[in-house]
Amino acid sequence: MCHTLEEAKNTIKKLNFDLVFLDIQLSDKTAFDLLKTIKNLTFQIIFTTAYDKYAIEAIKFSAFDYLLKPIDKDELNETLKRLDKTLDINNAHKLNTLLHNTLTEDKKKIVITTEKETYFLEMSNILRCEADGSYTKLYLVSNDTIYTSKTLKYYDDLLNSYHFFRTHQSHLININFISKYIKGTNAYIIMNDESVVPVAKRRKDDFSDRINNLNKFA
């Protein structure tokens, strides 16, 4: 157990850890300050934090595991079960994504993990997301698609503060790529790639408000 950034940095250099539980707050510094000093990530990380929206958001975007304090024993066990026995070869890239997102509000990056691959994307490259049962299809600006095991709700929670809007139970769109909005009883949106996305009746007013707010700052 270490209480300061310097103590943690020196201990990490001396010992060959498999796993580090890293609190967001380290005395007068943060876990992110510590991670900036690590050149080669040779251990797994599980972040621990009291509720901190900013920190949790950065961690989620980077696909690291985290536990909320006070730590629940069952959640701890479930998190440990998810860890691979060997170091994720993408951990260094995840760390770069995490640090990038803590330093900038623009061009945030997101880590998307599938069964076979891990993608490191700028959030602005996601055109829309569509639910497929408990899975989600991500449609990219490049016309590629990514099929993930995360639910649409997961991506809605993660992206709705960044120009994404849930128009329907099965659809989440990047409003920067709207080509046309067709109003009426069966309202729908035409995206830049010419895909058609329905707007649920109960979401129309919220969507109109979101668009109107964008126009105020255009």
XYZ file of N, CA and C in Angstrom:
654
model
N 0.841 -1.183 0.000
C 0.000 0.000 0.000
C 0.887 1.247 0.000
N 0.587 2.169 -0.917
C 1.353 3.407 -1.029
C 0.395 4.592 -0.911
N 0.899 5.686 -0.370
C 0.032 6.832 -0.089
C 0.355 8.068 -0.910
N 1.503 8.086 -1.566
C 1.881 9.245 -2.375
C 2.348 8.786 -3.741
N 2.406 9.730 -4.674
C 2.839 9.408 -6.030
C 4.274 8.886 -6.025
N 5.161 9.545 -5.308
C 6.567 9.133 -5.292
C 6.731 7.740 -4.704
N 6.023 7.475 -3.626
C 6.099 6.161 -2.989
C 5.594 5.081 -3.943
N 4.489 5.370 -4.619
C 3.917 4.401 -5.566
C 4.863 4.174 -6.742
N 5.438 5.246 -7.270
C 6.345 5.136 -8.414
C 7.573 4.300 -8.063
N 8.143 4.547 -6.904
C 9.329 3.793 -6.474
C 9.009 2.328 -6.212
N 7.840 2.058 -5.627
C 7.448 0.675 -5.340
C 7.206 -0.102 -6.623
N 6.590 0.546 -7.597
C 6.331 -0.104 -8.886
C 7.646 -0.457 -9.578
N 8.645 0.401 -9.443
C 9.950 0.129 -10.055
C 10.634 -1.077 -9.415
N 10.454 -1.239 -8.101
C 11.150 -2.285 -7.360
C 10.484 -3.652 -7.509
N 9.145 -3.664 -7.565
C 8.413 -4.931 -7.521
C 7.745 -5.229 -8.861
N 7.691 -6.490 -9.210
C 7.099 -6.920 -10.475
C 5.634 -7.299 -10.250
N 4.774 -6.302 -10.242
C 3.359 -6.533 -9.950
C 2.634 -7.211 -11.101
N 1.643 -8.029 -10.760
C 0.696 -8.541 -11.750
C -0.518 -7.627 -11.837
N -0.902 -7.070 -10.693
C -2.121 -6.269 -10.619
C -1.930 -5.143 -9.615
N -2.378 -3.934 -9.994
C -2.335 -2.785 -9.097
C -3.742 -2.206 -8.958
N -4.207 -2.071 -7.699
C -5.440 -1.341 -7.429
C -5.034 0.118 -7.243
N -5.531 0.970 -8.108
C -5.042 2.340 -8.160
C -6.162 3.321 -7.824
N -6.015 3.976 -6.674
C -6.989 4.987 -6.268
C -6.793 6.230 -7.128
N -7.874 6.893 -7.474
C -7.768 8.103 -8.286
C -6.993 9.186 -7.541
N -7.240 9.324 -6.227
C -6.559 10.339 -5.436
C -5.349 9.765 -4.718
N -4.175 10.363 -4.935
C -2.942 9.971 -4.256
C -2.377 11.214 -3.569
N -2.778 11.421 -2.330
C -2.348 12.601 -1.597
C -2.730 13.846 -2.394
N -1.753 14.647 -2.820
C -2.065 15.869 -3.567
C -2.013 15.658 -5.072
N -1.809 14.401 -5.507
C -1.749 14.075 -6.932
C -2.874 13.108 -7.287
N -2.909 12.683 -8.549
C -3.920 11.717 -8.982
C -3.261 10.496 -9.608
N -4.061 9.458 -9.796
C -3.573 8.247 -10.465
C -3.068 8.572 -11.865
N -3.709 9.535 -12.511
C -3.306 9.892 -13.871
C -1.910 10.513 -13.879
N -1.584 11.283 -12.837
C -0.231 11.835 -12.723
C 0.798 10.716 -12.585
N 0.454 9.694 -11.807
C 1.350 8.549 -11.643
C 1.556 7.824 -12.966
N 0.459 7.574 -13.685
C 0.541 6.802 -14.919
C 1.360 7.512 -15.992
N 1.406 8.830 -15.943
C 2.218 9.586 -16.906
C 3.701 9.295 -16.737
N 4.091 8.816 -15.557
C 5.509 8.560 -15.284
C 5.924 7.138 -15.647
N 4.960 6.295 -16.027
C 5.249 4.881 -16.300
C 5.480 4.684 -17.794
N 6.677 4.265 -18.161
C 7.013 4.118 -19.580
C 6.513 2.792 -20.145
N 6.621 1.732 -19.380
C 6.197 0.417 -19.844
C 5.185 -0.162 -18.864
N 3.970 -0.335 -19.328
C 2.912 -0.864 -18.465
C 3.014 -2.386 -18.439
N 3.478 -2.927 -17.328
C 3.716 -4.376 -17.233
C 2.778 -5.045 -16.243
N 1.708 -4.355 -15.872
C 0.774 -4.929 -14.900
C -0.651 -4.516 -15.246
N -1.598 -5.282 -14.728
C -3.009 -4.949 -14.877
C -3.375 -3.840 -13.893
N -4.404 -3.055 -14.246
C -4.867 -1.975 -13.374
C -6.352 -2.108 -13.120
N -6.750 -1.994 -11.862
C -8.148 -1.790 -11.505
C -8.198 -0.484 -10.717
N -8.917 0.485 -11.245
C -9.043 1.763 -10.557
C -10.064 1.647 -9.433
N -9.813 2.352 -8.348
C -10.787 2.421 -7.252
C -11.050 3.894 -6.967
N -12.317 4.240 -6.778
C -12.652 5.645 -6.573
C -14.005 5.794 -5.912
N -14.145 6.842 -5.124
C -15.472 7.277 -4.733
C -16.069 7.880 -5.997
N -17.375 8.091 -6.032
C -17.995 8.530 -7.290
C -17.374 9.826 -7.778
N -16.818 9.771 -8.976
C -16.196 10.921 -9.619
C -16.536 10.813 -11.097
N -17.528 11.572 -11.540
C -18.040 11.438 -12.901
C -16.946 11.602 -13.944
N -16.097 12.591 -13.754
C -15.047 12.871 -14.735
C -14.075 11.710 -14.837
N -13.618 11.215 -13.683
C -12.642 10.122 -13.675
C -13.252 8.836 -14.226
N -14.479 8.515 -13.802
C -15.125 7.290 -14.259
C -15.354 7.324 -15.763
N -15.729 8.487 -16.270
C -15.936 8.628 -17.708
C -14.646 8.348 -18.472
N -13.537 8.919 -18.012
C -12.244 8.700 -18.670
C -11.858 7.227 -18.636
N -12.105 6.583 -17.508
C -11.775 5.159 -17.362
C -12.641 4.306 -18.290
N -13.921 4.606 -18.355
C -14.824 3.848 -19.230
C -14.432 4.003 -20.698
N -14.122 5.227 -21.117
C -13.711 5.460 -22.496
C -12.492 4.623 -22.844
N -11.647 4.368 -21.858
C -10.393 3.657 -22.094
C -10.485 2.161 -21.840
N -11.666 1.686 -21.412
C -11.941 0.254 -21.239
C -11.128 -0.406 -20.130
N -10.744 0.373 -19.103
C -10.146 -0.215 -17.910
C -11.257 -0.569 -16.922
N -10.968 -1.495 -16.021
C -11.917 -1.843 -14.969
C -11.800 -0.860 -13.809
N -12.911 -0.668 -13.099
C -12.870 0.183 -11.910
C -13.876 -0.324 -10.885
N -13.643 0.046 -9.634
C -14.539 -0.290 -8.534
C -14.867 0.983 -7.765
N -16.145 1.143 -7.433
C -16.559 2.283 -6.622
C -16.357 1.964 -5.146
N -15.872 2.946 -4.416
C -15.728 2.790 -2.968
C -17.004 3.243 -2.268
N -17.402 2.600 -1.174
C -16.752 1.438 -0.558
C -16.883 0.203 -1.448
N -15.829 -0.579 -1.514
C -15.769 -1.694 -2.460
C -16.621 -2.862 -1.980
N -17.479 -3.316 -2.878
C -18.342 -4.462 -2.598
C -17.588 -5.753 -2.924
N -17.649 -6.713 -2.013
C -16.885 -7.953 -2.164
C -17.280 -8.714 -3.427
N -18.577 -8.796 -3.714
C -19.036 -9.519 -4.902
C -18.566 -8.835 -6.181
N -18.627 -7.499 -6.203
C -18.158 -6.760 -7.383
C -16.654 -6.941 -7.574
N -15.925 -6.994 -6.477
C -14.485 -7.236 -6.546
C -14.209 -8.598 -7.174
N -14.922 -9.623 -6.729
C -14.725 -10.973 -7.266
C -15.058 -11.045 -8.750
N -16.145 -10.378 -9.153
C -16.548 -10.385 -10.559
C -15.510 -9.676 -11.422
N -14.967 -8.583 -10.919
C -13.953 -7.834 -11.663
C -12.695 -8.663 -11.835
N -12.294 -9.359 -10.788
C -11.096 -10.204 -10.867
C -11.284 -11.353 -11.863
N -12.499 -11.879 -11.927
C -12.772 -12.974 -12.866
C -12.619 -12.512 -14.320
N -12.904 -11.226 -14.558
C -12.824 -10.714 -15.928
C -11.392 -10.516 -16.404
N -10.474 -10.388 -15.483
C -9.096 -10.135 -15.870
C -8.470 -11.358 -16.524
N -7.758 -11.120 -17.608
C -7.015 -12.210 -18.234
C -5.824 -12.578 -17.354
N -5.418 -13.834 -17.460
C -4.264 -14.278 -16.678
C -2.976 -13.635 -17.203
N -2.975 -13.297 -18.476
C -1.809 -12.639 -19.050
C -2.146 -11.183 -19.331
N -1.118 -10.356 -19.419
C -1.316 -8.931 -19.632
C -1.930 -8.683 -20.995
N -2.949 -7.846 -21.025
C -3.580 -7.438 -22.279
C -2.548 -6.685 -23.111
N -2.299 -7.171 -24.327
C -1.281 -6.527 -25.168
C -1.686 -5.105 -25.559
N -2.966 -4.776 -25.393
C -3.428 -3.444 -25.749
C -3.402 -2.474 -24.573
N -2.918 -2.924 -23.414
C -2.960 -2.068 -22.232
C -2.192 -0.761 -22.423
N -1.078 -0.817 -23.117
C -0.310 0.400 -23.350
C -1.126 1.397 -24.179
N -1.847 0.893 -25.182
C -2.689 1.760 -26.004
C -3.872 2.285 -25.187
N -4.418 1.425 -24.319
C -5.500 1.868 -23.441
C -5.026 3.004 -22.546
N -3.806 2.843 -22.023
C -3.247 3.868 -21.152
C -3.061 5.177 -21.909
N -2.566 5.101 -23.134
C -2.411 6.315 -23.943
C -3.752 6.987 -24.188
N -4.784 6.179 -24.423
C -6.124 6.720 -24.623
C -6.625 7.397 -23.359
N -6.406 6.745 -22.223
C -6.830 7.305 -20.939
C -6.171 8.656 -20.689
N -4.873 8.720 -20.862
C -4.152 9.963 -20.602
C -4.545 11.047 -21.604
N -4.761 10.651 -22.842
C -5.226 11.606 -23.855
C -6.549 12.238 -23.435
N -7.465 11.400 -22.943
C -8.796 11.898 -22.589
C -8.811 12.752 -21.325
N -7.811 12.592 -20.483
C -7.747 13.429 -19.285
C -7.135 14.788 -19.598
N -6.530 14.917 -20.765
C -5.853 16.166 -21.110
C -6.634 17.031 -22.086
N -7.638 16.457 -22.742
C -8.343 17.221 -23.762
C -9.844 17.001 -23.690
N -10.588 18.039 -24.018
C -12.045 17.929 -24.135
C -12.431 17.649 -25.579
N -11.536 17.985 -26.500
C -11.803 17.785 -27.921
C -11.191 16.462 -28.382
N -11.780 15.903 -29.427
C -11.251 14.694 -30.046
C -10.996 13.590 -29.035
N -11.977 13.351 -28.174
C -11.840 12.256 -27.214
C -11.779 10.929 -27.959
N -11.041 9.997 -27.374
C -10.901 8.679 -27.969
C -11.638 7.654 -27.121
N -12.054 6.575 -27.772
C -12.779 5.519 -27.091
C -12.216 4.164 -27.519
N -12.119 3.249 -26.569
C -11.645 1.896 -26.841
C -12.862 0.987 -27.008
N -12.948 0.327 -28.139
C -14.042 -0.609 -28.428
C -13.457 -2.007 -28.530
N -13.923 -2.904 -27.661
C -13.391 -4.262 -27.639
C -14.428 -5.247 -28.174
N -14.008 -6.077 -29.106
C -14.853 -7.150 -29.622
C -14.204 -8.480 -29.249
N -14.809 -9.577 -29.708
C -14.262 -10.893 -29.374
C -12.863 -11.086 -29.953
N -12.593 -10.492 -31.116
C -11.335 -10.753 -31.805
C -10.400 -9.551 -31.873
N -10.955 -8.341 -31.717
C -10.125 -7.159 -31.944
C -10.427 -6.068 -30.927
N -9.491 -5.130 -30.816
C -9.684 -3.934 -30.013
C -9.444 -2.730 -30.902
N -10.402 -1.805 -30.915
C -10.311 -0.607 -31.742
C -10.071 0.615 -30.869
N -9.241 1.530 -31.356
C -8.972 2.788 -30.670
C -9.428 3.902 -31.600
N -10.591 4.464 -31.288
C -11.245 5.391 -32.210
C -11.394 6.779 -31.613
N -11.333 7.773 -32.477
C -11.807 9.080 -32.060
C -13.323 9.012 -32.037
N -13.908 9.542 -30.992
C -15.353 9.471 -30.825
C -16.090 10.074 -32.025
N -15.487 11.085 -32.628
C -16.109 11.764 -33.767
C -16.195 10.878 -35.002
N -15.555 9.702 -34.971
C -15.620 8.777 -36.102
C -16.818 7.831 -36.022
N -17.579 7.902 -34.929
C -18.772 7.072 -34.783
C -19.973 7.839 -35.310
N -20.609 7.312 -36.324
C -21.761 7.968 -36.936
C -23.046 7.651 -36.181
N -23.243 6.371 -35.836
C -24.431 5.988 -35.082
C -24.235 4.604 -34.479
N -25.096 4.263 -33.530
C -25.070 2.952 -32.874
C -26.476 2.363 -32.948
N -26.541 1.057 -33.144
C -27.842 0.388 -33.260
C -27.857 -0.889 -32.415
N -28.906 -1.044 -31.627
C -29.024 -2.221 -30.772
C -29.320 -3.463 -31.608
N -28.721 -4.568 -31.193
C -28.993 -5.871 -31.799
C -29.089 -6.867 -30.649
N -30.274 -6.937 -30.044
C -30.448 -7.715 -28.832
C -29.642 -7.086 -27.713
N -28.806 -7.871 -27.041
C -27.961 -7.340 -25.980
C -26.613 -6.860 -26.528
N -26.460 -6.876 -27.862
C -25.249 -6.407 -28.517
C -25.511 -5.045 -29.174
N -24.444 -4.435 -29.672
C -24.571 -3.145 -30.349
C -23.700 -3.128 -31.598
N -24.268 -2.585 -32.679
C -23.498 -2.355 -33.900
C -23.121 -0.873 -33.949
N -21.851 -0.612 -34.132
C -21.367 0.746 -34.290
C -21.075 0.988 -35.770
N -21.703 2.015 -36.311
C -21.486 2.388 -37.711
C -20.523 3.575 -37.745
N -19.423 3.416 -38.469
C -18.384 4.435 -38.488
C -18.485 5.315 -39.728
N -17.871 6.475 -39.652
C -17.850 7.408 -40.773
C -17.181 6.769 -41.981
N -16.260 5.854 -41.743
C -15.533 5.173 -42.820
C -16.377 4.112 -43.535
N -17.629 3.953 -43.089
C -18.551 2.924 -43.601
C -18.264 1.531 -43.047
N -17.319 1.410 -42.139
C -17.079 0.144 -41.447
C -18.081 -0.007 -40.303
N -18.282 -1.243 -39.856
C -19.138 -1.498 -38.695
C -18.361 -2.335 -37.681
N -18.675 -2.101 -36.417
C -18.069 -2.857 -35.320
C -19.186 -3.454 -34.489
N -19.072 -4.741 -34.193
C -20.101 -5.465 -33.453
C -19.573 -5.741 -32.049
N -20.202 -5.175 -31.038
C -19.694 -5.309 -29.668
C -20.721 -5.971 -28.747
N -20.223 -6.493 -27.631
C -21.097 -7.169 -26.665
C -21.687 -6.198 -25.646
N -21.334 -4.916 -25.745
C -21.914 -3.916 -24.846
C -23.315 -3.553 -25.323
N -24.178 -3.187 -24.376
C -25.540 -2.812 -24.733
C -25.586 -1.380 -25.260
N -26.684 -1.045 -25.927
C -26.855 0.325 -26.406
C -26.934 1.299 -25.231
N -27.521 0.864 -24.130
C -27.592 1.713 -22.938
C -26.202 2.092 -22.452
N -25.268 1.152 -22.533
C -23.885 1.429 -22.129
C -23.325 2.594 -22.941
N -23.516 2.541 -24.268
C -22.986 3.602 -25.124
C -23.772 4.902 -24.973
N -25.057 4.793 -24.707
C -25.865 5.986 -24.450
C -25.352 6.715 -23.213
N -25.133 5.972 -22.134
C -24.620 6.573 -20.899
C -23.252 7.211 -21.120
N -22.446 6.576 -21.959
C -21.076 7.037 -22.170
C -21.001 8.247 -23.103
N -21.885 8.285 -24.105
C -21.720 9.255 -25.190
C -22.733 10.402 -25.207
N -23.781 10.323 -24.376
C -24.846 11.313 -24.541
C -24.441 12.739 -24.195
N -23.306 12.925 -23.579
C -22.823 14.285 -23.307
C -21.971 14.831 -24.444
N -21.783 14.034 -25.484
C -20.866 14.401 -26.566
C -21.554 14.343 -27.931
N -22.615 15.085 -28.087
C -23.318 15.202 -29.367
C -23.929 13.888 -29.851
N -24.223 12.987 -28.929
C -24.960 11.773 -29.280
C -26.341 11.846 -28.638
N -27.332 11.305 -29.352
C -28.705 11.373 -28.845
C -29.417 10.057 -29.112
N -30.127 9.573 -28.107
C -30.900 8.321 -28.214
C -32.274 8.662 -28.793
N -32.457 8.425 -30.082
C -33.709 8.789 -30.753
C -34.798 7.739 -30.553
N -34.383 6.553 -30.172
C -35.293 5.409 -30.175
C -34.671 4.336 -29.286
N -35.477 3.390 -28.854
C -34.976 2.310 -28.007
C -33.780 1.598 -28.633
N -33.749 1.556 -29.966
C -32.709 0.792 -30.655
C -31.677 1.654 -31.374
N -31.757 2.981 -31.226
C -30.880 3.840 -32.021
C -30.278 4.986 -31.216
N -28.978 5.170 -31.402
C -28.227 6.270 -30.809
C -27.437 6.909 -31.948
N -27.603 8.219 -32.151
C -26.965 8.855 -33.306
C -26.002 9.962 -32.879
N -25.024 10.210 -33.723
C -24.145 11.364 -33.593
C -24.821 12.506 -34.347
N -25.293 13.503 -33.618
C -26.098 14.548 -34.263
C -25.270 15.414 -35.205
N -23.959 15.300 -35.166
C -23.124 16.032 -36.121
C -23.252 15.482 -37.535
N -23.833 14.284 -37.668
C -23.936 13.654 -38.981
C -25.382 13.524 -39.461
N -26.261 14.363 -38.943
C -27.638 14.392 -39.421
C -27.701 15.162 -40.737
N -28.315 14.553 -41.739
C -28.513 15.221 -43.021
C -29.873 15.919 -43.077
N -30.901 15.232 -42.538
C -32.256 15.796 -42.617
C -33.133 15.198 -41.521
N -34.022 16.023 -40.973
C -34.991 15.563 -39.977
C -36.386 15.712 -40.557
N -37.076 14.595 -40.710
C -38.427 14.585 -41.265
C -39.417 14.513 -40.112
N -40.166 15.593 -39.908
C -41.106 15.656 -38.797
C -42.423 14.972 -39.172
N -43.307 14.822 -38.202
C -44.605 14.215 -38.455
C -44.906 13.089 -37.492
N -45.992 12.376 -37.760
C -46.406 11.291 -36.876
C -45.319 10.222 -36.759
N -44.789 9.825 -37.908
C -43.720 8.831 -37.923
C -42.394 9.519 -38.272
N -41.934 10.353 -37.356
C -40.737 11.151 -37.606
C -39.509 10.258 -37.771
N -38.579 10.727 -38.598
C -37.338 9.980 -38.774
C -36.218 10.928 -39.193
N -35.011 10.413 -39.125
C -33.817 11.184 -39.451
C -33.078 10.482 -40.581
N -32.571 11.272 -41.512
C -31.692 10.741 -42.550
C -30.277 11.182 -42.208
N -29.394 10.201 -42.056
C -28.016 10.489 -41.699
C -27.175 10.759 -42.952
N -25.963 11.207 -42.760
C -25.082 11.532 -43.892
C -24.798 10.343 -44.790
N -24.854 9.130 -44.229
C -24.622 7.935 -45.044
C -25.914 7.424 -45.669
N -26.989 8.235 -45.555
C -28.313 7.950 -46.110
C -29.078 6.874 -45.350
N -28.570 6.454 -44.209
C -29.339 5.530 -43.366
C -30.499 6.293 -42.733
N -31.581 5.575 -42.481
C -32.799 6.176 -41.930
C -32.985 5.690 -40.494
N -33.146 6.633 -39.570
C -33.246 6.312 -38.148
C -34.564 6.867 -37.604
N -35.413 6.022 -37.017
C -36.692 6.507 -36.494
C -36.513 7.353 -35.233
N -37.467 8.244 -35.009
C -37.511 9.033 -33.777
C -38.780 8.642 -33.028
N -38.633 8.049 -31.865
C -39.783 7.597 -31.086
C -40.632 8.810 -30.663
N -41.942 8.606 -30.558
C -42.846 9.703 -30.205
C -42.439 10.380 -28.901
N -42.066 9.576 -27.917
C -41.731 10.145 -26.609
C -40.388 10.861 -26.604
N -39.608 10.727 -27.711
C -38.300 11.377 -27.791
C -38.318 12.631 -28.661
N -39.450 12.904 -29.329
C -39.497 14.028 -30.272
C -39.200 15.371 -29.613
N -39.860 15.649 -28.491
C -39.683 16.954 -27.833
C -38.241 17.131 -27.358
N -37.683 16.063 -26.770
C -36.294 16.146 -26.302
C -35.331 16.366 -27.468
N -35.631 15.693 -28.576
C -34.773 15.846 -29.748
C -34.860 17.264 -30.310
N -36.073 17.796 -30.386
C -36.253 19.170 -30.876
C -35.516 20.167 -29.981
N -35.609 19.957 -28.667
C -34.905 20.835 -27.731
C -33.394 20.759 -27.948
N -32.897 19.539 -28.172
C -31.458 19.352 -28.364
C -30.999 20.084 -29.634
N -31.774 19.968 -30.700
C -31.424 20.623 -31.948
C -31.497 22.133 -31.806
N -32.531 22.618 -31.132
C -32.691 24.057 -30.940
C -31.540 24.641 -30.124
N -31.095 23.895 -29.119
C -29.970 24.360 -28.315
C -28.692 24.425 -29.137
N -28.540 23.482 -30.062
C -27.376 23.515 -30.950
C -27.415 24.748 -31.842
N -28.612 25.076 -32.329
C -28.752 26.239 -33.226
C -28.386 27.535 -32.532
N -28.607 27.604 -31.217
C -28.292 28.821 -30.465
C -26.804 29.135 -30.491
N -26.009 28.043 -30.576
C -24.557 28.240 -30.522
C -23.888 28.069 -31.882
N -24.726 27.901 -32.900
C -24.174 27.701 -34.264
C -23.600 29.010 -34.813
